[in-house]
Amino acid sequence: MTAHLEFDRSDSKVAQRIHMMRSSPVRDLFSAATRDDVISLSGGMPDVRLLPADEVDRAVAAALADVNDRSVALQYGSTDGRPGMRAVVCDIVRDIGIRCKPENVILTSGAQEALDLIGKTFIDPGDIILAEGPTYLGALQAFSAYQPDVHCIECDDDGMRMDLLEAELERIGHDNPRLKFAYVIPNFQNPSGVTMSAERRRRLVELSHEYGFLIVEDDPYGRIRFEGGHQIPLKALDDQVIYLGTISKVFAPGLRVGWIVAPRHVLSKINLVKQGADLCGSSLDQAVVQHYFTDTPWQRTLQRFISVYTERRDAMLAALEEHFPAEARWTHPEGGLFVWVTLPEYVDTGSMLAEALDAGVTYVPGDSFYPGASGGKNCMRINFSYESPENITEAIRRLAEVIEARLELYRVFIEAGAIDPARAPINTH
Ligand SMILES: Cc1ncc(COP(=O)(O)O)c(C=O)c1O
């Protein structure tokens, strides 16, 4: 039997859900982004080079210090996760106003697994999920396996617009059994960088009661704040909220440890689903992370992340101001990792990416952050957490040239009356 025939047969056997799933452009861009001549603004990587080596070494050594430690760290663990690490999660979230007990915490392989487990626990095909527009593409990927109908609600500088949400909820109706949850990233949202205002947080919680839906609050970036006041988590406003956290942006994403904080009756269902997924998370990762958060001055290291990222964010905003055309708009995040750029409607950032790569710069096209690429075609996400301020400035300069060339082309067409600027973008490839 040839490999070709084997391929054909499996192709006709795959589940329907596979046809709903798209590869992440961030993952696809990974190889291009590591080319020496390319400055990548496409990833979402924390700069782990900033971690103090001796503190990481200490946490790893402590996890494997003696035969007892080793026999726990190298063994299967409970599905809910290492008890000591679950207690550490309670301490970490108490700082931001969330009160919980270890029994309200389940550890996951990063927040990404939490998203998948939530999808598997709550979504039947055709169920309605509300999300910000744009939203985290990894969540769209995780949920898409369960075939929901994702309704995106546009954001402005204060996060998800509650007037649009209310209008959408009116259409969906009160206590509609198909409406399952609203998925939101209230702090320094991925990809837009905006933060939901306190007033909107309260309103979202009220609406969840009025219309009968759950709230899933995903908060990987809340502690990466450069300026402005702390915003109260939705979870602190309503204990029914399902809260997701992760060590990825405050420590290291190579250690796959995230968590869900939720009422026990929710977690017992998620626990069932997790048993089928992986039996338990990595005992070794959980042990290392627990030691990192209990034995090292991690808050000081976090401050280092924050001051370096602040400098890089400032470099990006200054370069945008200096180099980008007057027609472009962008967000001014007070924390997190990303800036969201909006270009005139007729610019297609998806097809422009090839030109950007030729010029030695990458970004993520905006339509990746909408279900079925239903929006954001003239937008892009750019990241400032990994490159030096000099590289960021140079990358923005290169990108500005690429955009300017596109705009020039359209100006010629528009002046000649050949295209209506409000119409769909022209693909020059
Ligand atoms: C909003 C959001 N949620 C979840 C994740 C996944 O994080 P983790 O590394 O914990 O799986 C990310 C990663 O970038 C993210 O931006």
CSV table of C-alpha atoms and ligand atoms in Angstrom, one decimal:
chain,number,residue,atom,x,y,z
A,1,MET,CA,0.0,0.0,0.0
A,2,THR,CA,1.5,3.4,-0.9
A,3,ALA,CA,1.8,6.3,1.5
A,4,HIS,CA,-0.4,8.3,-0.9
A,5,LEU,CA,-3.3,5.8,-0.7
A,6,GLU,CA,-3.0,5.8,3.1
A,7,PHE,CA,-3.2,9.6,3.1
A,8,ASP,CA,-6.3,9.6,0.9
A,9,ARG,CA,-8.1,7.1,3.1
A,10,SER,CA,-7.5,9.0,6.3
A,11,ASP,CA,-8.6,12.2,4.6
A,12,SER,CA,-12.1,10.8,4.0
A,13,LYS,CA,-12.3,9.5,7.6
A,14,VAL,CA,-11.5,12.7,9.6
A,15,ALA,CA,-14.2,14.1,11.8
A,16,GLN,CA,-16.3,17.0,10.7
A,17,ARG,CA,-14.7,19.2,13.4
A,18,ILE,CA,-11.4,19.1,11.6
A,19,HIS,CA,-12.9,21.0,8.7
A,20,MET,CA,-13.8,23.8,11.2
A,21,MET,CA,-10.2,24.1,12.5
A,22,ARG,CA,-7.6,26.5,11.1
A,23,SER,CA,-3.9,26.5,11.7
A,24,SER,CA,-2.6,29.4,13.7
A,25,PRO,CA,-0.9,32.0,11.6
A,26,VAL,CA,1.4,32.7,14.5
A,27,ARG,CA,2.6,29.1,14.5
A,28,ASP,CA,2.8,29.1,10.7
A,29,LEU,CA,4.9,32.3,10.8
A,30,PHE,CA,7.2,30.7,13.3
A,31,SER,CA,9.9,29.5,10.8
A,32,ALA,CA,9.8,32.8,8.8
A,33,ALA,CA,10.1,34.8,12.1
A,34,THR,CA,13.3,33.0,13.1
A,35,ARG,CA,15.1,34.0,9.8
A,36,ASP,CA,18.1,36.1,10.7
A,37,ASP,CA,17.1,39.0,8.4
A,38,VAL,CA,13.6,39.2,9.8
A,39,ILE,CA,12.4,41.1,12.8
A,40,SER,CA,9.4,39.4,14.3
A,41,LEU,CA,6.5,41.4,15.7
A,42,SER,CA,4.2,38.4,15.2
A,43,GLY,CA,4.9,36.2,18.3
A,44,GLY,CA,3.5,36.7,21.8
A,45,MET,CA,6.6,35.5,23.6
A,46,PRO,CA,7.6,36.7,27.0
A,47,ASP,CA,11.3,37.5,27.1
A,48,VAL,CA,12.5,34.6,29.3
A,49,ARG,CA,16.1,35.8,28.7
A,50,LEU,CA,15.3,38.2,31.6
A,51,LEU,CA,14.8,35.4,34.1
A,52,PRO,CA,17.6,35.2,36.7
A,53,ALA,CA,19.4,31.9,36.0
A,54,ASP,CA,20.2,31.1,39.6
A,55,GLU,CA,16.6,31.5,40.7
A,56,VAL,CA,15.4,29.1,37.9
A,57,ASP,CA,18.1,26.7,38.8
A,58,ARG,CA,17.1,26.8,42.4
A,59,ALA,CA,13.5,26.0,41.7
A,60,VAL,CA,14.5,23.1,39.4
A,61,ALA,CA,16.9,21.7,42.0
A,62,ALA,CA,14.4,22.0,44.8
A,63,ALA,CA,11.8,20.1,42.7
A,64,LEU,CA,14.2,17.1,42.5
A,65,ALA,CA,16.1,17.6,45.8
A,66,ASP,CA,15.7,14.2,47.4
A,67,VAL,CA,14.1,10.9,46.8
A,68,ASN,CA,10.8,12.0,48.2
A,69,ASP,CA,10.7,15.1,46.0
A,70,ARG,CA,11.7,13.1,43.0
A,71,SER,CA,9.2,10.4,43.6
A,72,VAL,CA,6.4,13.0,43.5
A,73,ALA,CA,7.8,15.1,40.7
A,74,LEU,CA,8.4,12.1,38.4
A,75,GLN,CA,5.2,10.3,39.2
A,76,TYR,CA,1.6,10.7,38.0
A,77,GLY,CA,-0.2,13.3,40.0
A,78,SER,CA,-3.9,14.0,40.8
A,79,THR,CA,-6.0,15.3,38.0
A,80,ASP,CA,-6.7,18.5,39.9
A,81,GLY,CA,-3.0,19.1,40.2
A,82,ARG,CA,-0.3,19.3,42.9
A,83,PRO,CA,-2.0,20.4,46.2
A,84,GLY,CA,0.9,22.8,47.1
A,85,MET,CA,0.8,24.5,43.8
A,86,ARG,CA,-3.0,24.9,44.0
A,87,ALA,CA,-2.4,26.6,47.3
A,88,VAL,CA,0.2,28.9,45.6
A,89,VAL,CA,-2.5,29.8,43.0
A,90,CYS,CA,-4.8,30.9,45.9
A,91,ASP,CA,-2.0,33.2,47.1
A,92,ILE,CA,-1.3,34.6,43.7
A,93,VAL,CA,-4.9,35.5,42.9
A,94,ARG,CA,-5.6,36.8,46.4
A,95,ASP,CA,-3.2,39.7,45.6
A,96,ILE,CA,-5.6,40.8,42.8
A,97,GLY,CA,-8.8,40.5,44.9
A,98,ILE,CA,-9.9,36.9,44.3
A,99,ARG,CA,-10.6,34.8,47.3
A,100,CYS,CA,-10.6,31.0,46.8
A,101,LYS,CA,-9.6,27.7,48.4
A,102,PRO,CA,-7.4,25.0,46.7
A,103,GLU,CA,-10.5,23.0,46.1
A,104,ASN,CA,-11.6,25.8,43.7
A,105,VAL,CA,-8.5,25.4,41.6
A,106,ILE,CA,-7.6,22.9,38.9
A,107,LEU,CA,-4.1,23.0,37.3
A,108,THR,CA,-3.9,22.7,33.5
A,109,SER,CA,-1.2,22.5,30.9
A,110,GLY,CA,-1.2,26.3,30.4
A,111,ALA,CA,-4.3,28.4,30.0
A,112,GLN,CA,-4.6,26.9,26.5
A,113,GLU,CA,-5.6,23.5,27.9
A,114,ALA,CA,-8.1,25.3,30.1
A,115,LEU,CA,-9.7,26.8,27.1
A,116,ASP,CA,-10.0,23.4,25.4
A,117,LEU,CA,-11.4,21.7,28.6
A,118,ILE,CA,-14.0,24.5,28.9
A,119,GLY,CA,-14.9,24.0,25.2
A,120,LYS,CA,-15.3,20.3,25.7
A,121,THR,CA,-17.3,20.7,29.0
A,122,PHE,CA,-19.7,23.3,27.8
A,123,ILE,CA,-20.0,23.5,24.0
A,124,ASP,CA,-22.3,21.4,21.8
A,125,PRO,CA,-22.3,22.0,18.0
A,126,GLY,CA,-24.2,25.2,17.2
A,127,ASP,CA,-24.1,26.6,20.8
A,128,ILE,CA,-23.6,30.4,21.0
A,129,ILE,CA,-20.4,31.8,22.5
A,130,LEU,CA,-19.9,35.6,22.9
A,131,ALA,CA,-16.4,37.0,22.5
A,132,GLU,CA,-14.7,40.2,22.0
A,133,GLY,CA,-14.0,41.3,18.4
A,134,PRO,CA,-11.1,40.8,17.9
A,135,THR,CA,-10.3,37.9,20.3
A,136,TYR,CA,-7.5,35.5,21.2
A,137,LEU,CA,-7.0,33.2,18.2
A,138,GLY,CA,-5.9,30.3,20.4
A,139,ALA,CA,-9.3,30.4,22.1
A,140,LEU,CA,-11.0,30.4,18.7
A,141,GLN,CA,-8.9,27.4,17.8
A,142,ALA,CA,-9.7,25.6,21.0
A,143,PHE,CA,-13.4,26.2,20.8
A,144,SER,CA,-13.7,25.5,17.1
A,145,ALA,CA,-13.2,21.8,17.8
A,146,TYR,CA,-16.6,21.8,19.5
A,147,GLN,CA,-18.3,23.7,16.6
A,148,PRO,CA,-19.8,26.7,18.4
A,149,ASP,CA,-21.3,29.8,16.7
A,150,VAL,CA,-19.0,32.5,18.0
A,151,HIS,CA,-20.6,36.0,18.1
A,152,CYS,CA,-17.9,38.7,18.3
A,153,ILE,CA,-18.8,42.0,20.0
A,154,GLU,CA,-16.7,44.9,18.8
A,155,CYS,CA,-14.3,46.6,21.3
A,156,ASP,CA,-13.3,50.2,21.8
A,157,ASP,CA,-10.6,51.6,24.1
A,158,ASP,CA,-12.7,50.5,27.1
A,159,GLY,CA,-13.0,46.9,26.0
A,160,MET,CA,-16.2,45.1,24.8
A,161,ARG,CA,-18.9,47.5,23.9
A,162,MET,CA,-21.9,46.9,26.2
A,163,ASP,CA,-24.4,48.6,24.0
A,164,LEU,CA,-23.6,46.2,21.2
A,165,LEU,CA,-23.6,43.3,23.6
A,166,GLU,CA,-27.0,44.2,24.9
A,167,ALA,CA,-28.4,44.5,21.3
A,168,GLU,CA,-26.9,41.0,20.6
A,169,LEU,CA,-28.4,39.6,23.7
A,170,GLU,CA,-31.8,41.0,22.8
A,171,ARG,CA,-31.6,39.1,19.5
A,172,ILE,CA,-30.4,35.9,21.3
A,173,GLY,CA,-33.1,36.2,23.9
A,174,HIS,CA,-33.3,35.6,27.7
A,175,ASP,CA,-32.3,32.2,29.0
A,176,ASN,CA,-31.6,30.8,25.5
A,177,PRO,CA,-30.3,27.3,26.1
A,178,ARG,CA,-28.0,27.7,23.2
A,179,LEU,CA,-26.2,30.6,24.8
A,180,LYS,CA,-23.4,29.2,26.9
A,181,PHE,CA,-20.8,31.7,27.9
A,182,ALA,CA,-19.0,35.0,27.2
A,183,TYR,CA,-15.3,34.6,26.8
A,184,VAL,CA,-13.4,37.8,27.7
A,185,ILE,CA,-9.8,38.9,28.3
A,186,PRO,CA,-10.4,42.0,30.3
A,187,ASN,CA,-6.8,43.1,30.9
A,188,PHE,CA,-4.5,44.2,28.1
A,189,GLN,CA,-6.4,42.0,25.7
A,190,ASN,CA,-4.8,39.7,23.2
A,191,PRO,CA,-4.7,41.0,20.4
A,192,SER,CA,-6.0,44.6,20.9
A,193,GLY,CA,-4.1,45.6,24.1
A,194,VAL,CA,-7.2,47.3,25.5
A,195,THR,CA,-8.5,46.9,29.1
A,196,MET,CA,-12.2,46.7,30.0
A,197,SER,CA,-13.4,49.6,32.2
A,198,ALA,CA,-14.7,49.0,35.7
A,199,GLU,CA,-18.2,50.1,34.7
A,200,ARG,CA,-18.3,47.6,31.8
A,201,ARG,CA,-17.1,44.8,34.0
A,202,ARG,CA,-20.0,45.4,36.4
A,203,ARG,CA,-22.4,45.6,33.5
A,204,LEU,CA,-21.2,42.4,32.0
A,205,VAL,CA,-21.7,40.6,35.2
A,206,GLU,CA,-25.2,42.1,35.5
A,207,LEU,CA,-26.1,41.0,32.0
A,208,SER,CA,-24.8,37.4,32.6
A,209,HIS,CA,-27.4,37.2,35.4
A,210,GLU,CA,-30.2,38.9,33.3
A,211,TYR,CA,-29.7,36.7,30.3
A,212,GLY,CA,-28.4,33.5,31.9
A,213,PHE,CA,-25.0,32.9,30.6
A,214,LEU,CA,-21.6,32.0,32.1
A,215,ILE,CA,-18.5,34.2,32.0
A,216,VAL,CA,-15.1,32.8,31.2
A,217,GLU,CA,-12.4,35.4,32.3
A,218,ASP,CA,-9.0,34.8,30.7
A,219,ASP,CA,-6.3,36.8,32.5
A,220,PRO,CA,-2.7,36.0,31.4
A,221,TYR,CA,-1.7,39.7,31.2
A,222,GLY,CA,-3.3,41.4,34.3
A,223,ARG,CA,0.0,41.6,36.2
A,224,ILE,CA,2.0,43.0,33.3
A,225,ARG,CA,0.8,46.6,34.0
A,226,PHE,CA,3.0,49.5,33.1
A,227,GLU,CA,0.8,52.3,34.4
A,228,GLY,CA,-2.7,53.1,35.5
A,229,GLY,CA,-4.7,51.6,38.3
A,230,HIS,CA,-5.4,47.9,39.0
A,231,GLN,CA,-8.8,46.8,37.7
A,232,ILE,CA,-10.9,44.5,39.7
A,233,PRO,CA,-11.3,41.0,38.1
A,234,LEU,CA,-14.8,39.9,37.1
A,235,LYS,CA,-14.2,36.9,39.4
A,236,ALA,CA,-14.0,39.2,42.3
A,237,LEU,CA,-17.3,40.7,41.3
A,238,ASP,CA,-19.1,37.4,40.9
A,239,ASP,CA,-17.9,34.1,42.3
A,240,GLN,CA,-19.7,32.2,39.5
A,241,VAL,CA,-17.2,33.5,37.0
A,242,ILE,CA,-14.8,30.8,35.6
A,243,TYR,CA,-11.3,32.4,35.9
A,244,LEU,CA,-8.2,31.3,33.9
A,245,GLY,CA,-4.7,32.2,34.8
A,246,THR,CA,-1.2,31.1,33.8
A,247,ILE,CA,2.4,31.4,34.7
A,248,SER,CA,3.4,31.9,31.0
A,249,LYS,CA,3.7,35.6,31.1
A,250,VAL,CA,4.9,36.1,34.7
A,251,PHE,CA,7.4,33.2,34.6
A,252,ALA,CA,8.0,30.9,31.7
A,253,PRO,CA,5.7,29.3,29.1
A,254,GLY,CA,8.1,26.4,28.6
A,255,LEU,CA,6.7,25.1,31.9
A,256,ARG,CA,3.1,24.3,31.1
A,257,VAL,CA,1.2,25.4,34.2
A,258,GLY,CA,-2.1,27.3,34.1
A,259,TRP,CA,-5.2,27.1,36.2
A,260,ILE,CA,-9.0,27.4,36.4
A,261,VAL,CA,-10.6,29.0,39.4
A,262,ALA,CA,-14.2,28.1,39.6
A,263,PRO,CA,-17.0,26.8,41.9
A,264,ARG,CA,-16.3,23.1,42.8
A,265,HIS,CA,-19.4,21.9,40.9
A,266,VAL,CA,-17.9,23.3,37.7
A,267,LEU,CA,-14.5,21.9,38.4
A,268,SER,CA,-15.8,18.4,39.0
A,269,LYS,CA,-17.1,18.4,35.4
A,270,ILE,CA,-13.9,19.8,34.1
A,271,ASN,CA,-11.9,17.2,36.1
A,272,LEU,CA,-13.9,14.4,34.3
A,273,VAL,CA,-13.0,15.9,30.9
A,274,LYS,CA,-9.3,16.4,31.9
A,275,GLN,CA,-9.0,12.7,33.0
A,276,GLY,CA,-9.7,11.7,29.4
A,277,ALA,CA,-7.4,14.4,28.0
A,278,ASP,CA,-4.2,13.7,29.9
A,279,LEU,CA,-4.9,12.0,33.3
A,280,CYS,CA,-3.0,14.8,35.0
A,281,GLY,CA,-0.7,17.7,34.1
A,282,SER,CA,3.1,17.5,34.4
A,283,SER,CA,4.0,16.8,38.0
A,284,LEU,CA,7.6,18.0,37.4
A,285,ASP,CA,6.4,21.4,35.9
A,286,GLN,CA,4.0,21.9,38.8
A,287,ALA,CA,6.8,21.2,41.3
A,288,VAL,CA,9.3,23.6,39.7
A,289,VAL,CA,6.7,26.3,39.4
A,290,GLN,CA,5.6,25.9,43.1
A,291,HIS,CA,9.2,26.3,44.2
A,292,TYR,CA,9.8,29.3,41.9
A,293,PHE,CA,6.8,31.1,43.5
A,294,THR,CA,7.6,30.1,47.1
A,295,ASP,CA,11.4,30.1,47.2
A,296,THR,CA,12.4,33.0,44.9
A,297,PRO,CA,11.7,36.8,44.8
A,298,TRP,CA,9.4,36.4,41.8
A,299,GLN,CA,7.7,39.7,42.3
A,300,ARG,CA,11.1,41.4,41.8
A,301,THR,CA,11.6,39.5,38.5
A,302,LEU,CA,8.1,40.4,37.4
A,303,GLN,CA,9.1,44.1,38.0
A,304,ARG,CA,12.0,43.5,35.7
A,305,PHE,CA,9.7,42.1,33.0
A,306,ILE,CA,7.5,45.2,33.4
A,307,SER,CA,10.3,47.8,33.2
A,308,VAL,CA,11.8,46.2,30.1
A,309,TYR,CA,8.5,45.8,28.4
A,310,THR,CA,7.5,49.4,29.2
A,311,GLU,CA,10.7,50.6,27.4
A,312,ARG,CA,9.8,48.4,24.4
A,313,ARG,CA,6.2,49.6,24.4
A,314,ASP,CA,7.4,53.2,24.4
A,315,ALA,CA,9.8,52.5,21.6
A,316,MET,CA,7.0,51.0,19.5
A,317,LEU,CA,4.5,53.8,20.2
A,318,ALA,CA,7.2,56.4,19.4
A,319,ALA,CA,8.1,54.6,16.1
A,320,LEU,CA,4.5,54.3,15.1
A,321,GLU,CA,4.0,58.0,15.7
A,322,GLU,CA,7.1,58.9,13.7
A,323,HIS,CA,6.8,56.5,10.7
A,324,PHE,CA,3.2,55.3,10.2
A,325,PRO,CA,1.0,57.2,7.8
A,326,ALA,CA,-1.7,59.6,9.0
A,327,GLU,CA,-4.4,57.1,7.9
A,328,ALA,CA,-3.3,54.5,10.5
A,329,ARG,CA,-4.7,54.2,14.0
A,330,TRP,CA,-3.4,52.1,16.9
A,331,THR,CA,-4.1,51.3,20.5
A,332,HIS,CA,-2.0,52.6,23.5
A,333,PRO,CA,-1.9,49.6,25.9
A,334,GLU,CA,-1.1,50.3,29.6
A,335,GLY,CA,0.3,46.8,29.9
A,336,GLY,CA,0.5,43.4,28.2
A,337,LEU,CA,2.4,42.5,25.0
A,338,PHE,CA,0.5,43.9,22.1
A,339,VAL,CA,-0.5,46.9,20.0
A,340,TRP,CA,-3.4,46.6,17.5
A,341,VAL,CA,-3.1,48.7,14.3
A,342,THR,CA,-6.1,49.6,12.1
A,343,LEU,CA,-5.4,50.7,8.5
A,344,PRO,CA,-7.8,52.1,6.0
A,345,GLU,CA,-10.6,49.6,5.1
A,346,TYR,CA,-9.2,48.9,1.7
A,347,VAL,CA,-5.9,47.6,2.9
A,348,ASP,CA,-5.8,43.8,3.2
A,349,THR,CA,-3.1,43.0,5.8
A,350,GLY,CA,-3.3,39.2,4.9
A,351,SER,CA,-2.0,39.7,1.4
A,352,MET,CA,0.4,42.5,2.5
A,353,LEU,CA,2.2,40.0,4.8
A,354,ALA,CA,4.3,38.7,1.8
A,355,GLU,CA,5.6,42.2,1.1
A,356,ALA,CA,6.3,42.7,4.8
A,357,LEU,CA,8.3,39.4,4.9
A,358,ASP,CA,10.3,40.6,1.8
A,359,ALA,CA,11.0,43.8,3.8
A,360,GLY,CA,12.2,41.7,6.8
A,361,VAL,CA,9.3,42.2,9.3
A,362,THR,CA,6.4,40.0,10.4
A,363,TYR,CA,3.1,40.7,12.1
A,364,VAL,CA,-0.2,38.8,12.5
A,365,PRO,CA,-3.0,39.8,10.1
A,366,GLY,CA,-6.1,41.0,11.9
A,367,ASP,CA,-8.6,38.5,10.4
A,368,SER,CA,-6.9,35.7,12.4
A,369,PHE,CA,-8.6,37.1,15.5
A,370,TYR,CA,-12.1,36.7,14.2
A,371,PRO,CA,-14.1,33.5,13.7
A,372,GLY,CA,-14.0,32.4,10.0
A,373,ALA,CA,-11.8,35.5,9.3
A,374,SER,CA,-15.0,37.5,9.5
A,375,GLY,CA,-13.4,40.8,10.5
A,376,GLY,CA,-10.2,42.7,11.0
A,377,LYS,CA,-8.9,42.4,7.4
A,378,ASN,CA,-7.4,45.9,7.6
A,379,CYS,CA,-5.9,45.3,11.0
A,380,MET,CA,-2.7,43.8,12.4
A,381,ARG,CA,-1.4,42.7,15.8
A,382,ILE,CA,2.2,43.7,16.6
A,383,ASN,CA,4.1,42.5,19.6
A,384,PHE,CA,6.7,44.5,21.7
A,385,SER,CA,7.8,42.0,24.4
A,386,TYR,CA,10.6,40.2,22.7
A,387,GLU,CA,12.7,42.5,20.4
A,388,SER,CA,15.1,45.3,21.6
A,389,PRO,CA,13.8,48.9,21.3
A,390,GLU,CA,16.3,49.4,18.4
A,391,ASN,CA,14.9,46.4,16.5
A,392,ILE,CA,11.3,47.5,17.3
A,393,THR,CA,12.0,50.9,15.8
A,394,GLU,CA,13.6,49.4,12.7
A,395,ALA,CA,10.7,46.9,12.3
A,396,ILE,CA,8.1,49.7,12.5
A,397,ARG,CA,10.1,51.7,9.9
A,398,ARG,CA,10.2,48.8,7.5
A,399,LEU,CA,6.5,48.1,8.1
A,400,ALA,CA,5.7,51.7,7.5
A,401,GLU,CA,7.4,51.6,4.1
A,402,VAL,CA,5.4,48.5,3.1
A,403,ILE,CA,2.1,50.1,4.2
A,404,GLU,CA,3.0,53.4,2.4
A,405,ALA,CA,3.6,51.4,-0.8
A,406,ARG,CA,0.2,49.9,-0.5
A,407,LEU,CA,-1.5,53.2,0.3
A,408,GLU,CA,0.3,54.8,-2.7
A,409,LEU,CA,-1.1,52.1,-5.0
A,410,TYR,CA,-4.6,52.6,-3.6
A,411,ARG,CA,-4.3,56.4,-3.8
A,412,VAL,CA,-3.6,56.1,-7.6
A,413,PHE,CA,-6.6,53.8,-8.1
A,414,ILE,CA,-8.9,56.0,-5.9
A,415,GLU,CA,-7.8,59.2,-7.7
A,416,ALA,CA,-8.5,57.5,-11.1
A,417,GLY,CA,-11.9,56.5,-9.8
A,418,ALA,CA,-11.0,52.9,-10.5
A,419,ILE,CA,-12.0,51.7,-7.1
A,420,ASP,CA,-14.4,52.7,-4.4
A,421,PRO,CA,-12.3,52.9,-1.2
A,422,ALA,CA,-15.2,51.5,0.8
A,423,ARG,CA,-15.2,48.3,-1.3
A,424,ALA,CA,-13.3,45.1,-0.6
A,425,PRO,CA,-9.5,45.3,-0.8
A,426,ILE,CA,-7.7,44.6,-4.0
A,427,ASN,CA,-5.3,41.7,-3.7
A,428,THR,CA,-2.1,42.5,-5.6
A,429,HIS,CA,-0.8,38.9,-5.5
B,1,LIG,C1,-5.5,35.4,26.0
B,1,LIG,C2,-4.7,34.2,26.1
B,1,LIG,N1,-5.2,33.1,26.7
B,1,LIG,C3,-4.4,32.0,26.9
B,1,LIG,C4,-3.2,31.9,26.4
B,1,LIG,C5,-2.4,30.6,26.5
B,1,LIG,O1,-1.4,30.7,27.5
B,1,LIG,P1,-0.6,29.5,28.1
B,1,LIG,O2,0.8,29.7,27.7
B,1,LIG,O3,-0.8,29.5,29.5
B,1,LIG,O4,-1.2,28.2,27.5
B,1,LIG,C6,-2.6,33.0,25.8
B,1,LIG,C7,-1.2,32.9,25.2
B,1,LIG,O5,-0.7,33.8,24.6
B,1,LIG,C8,-3.3,34.2,25.6
B,1,LIG,O6,-2.9,35.3,25.0
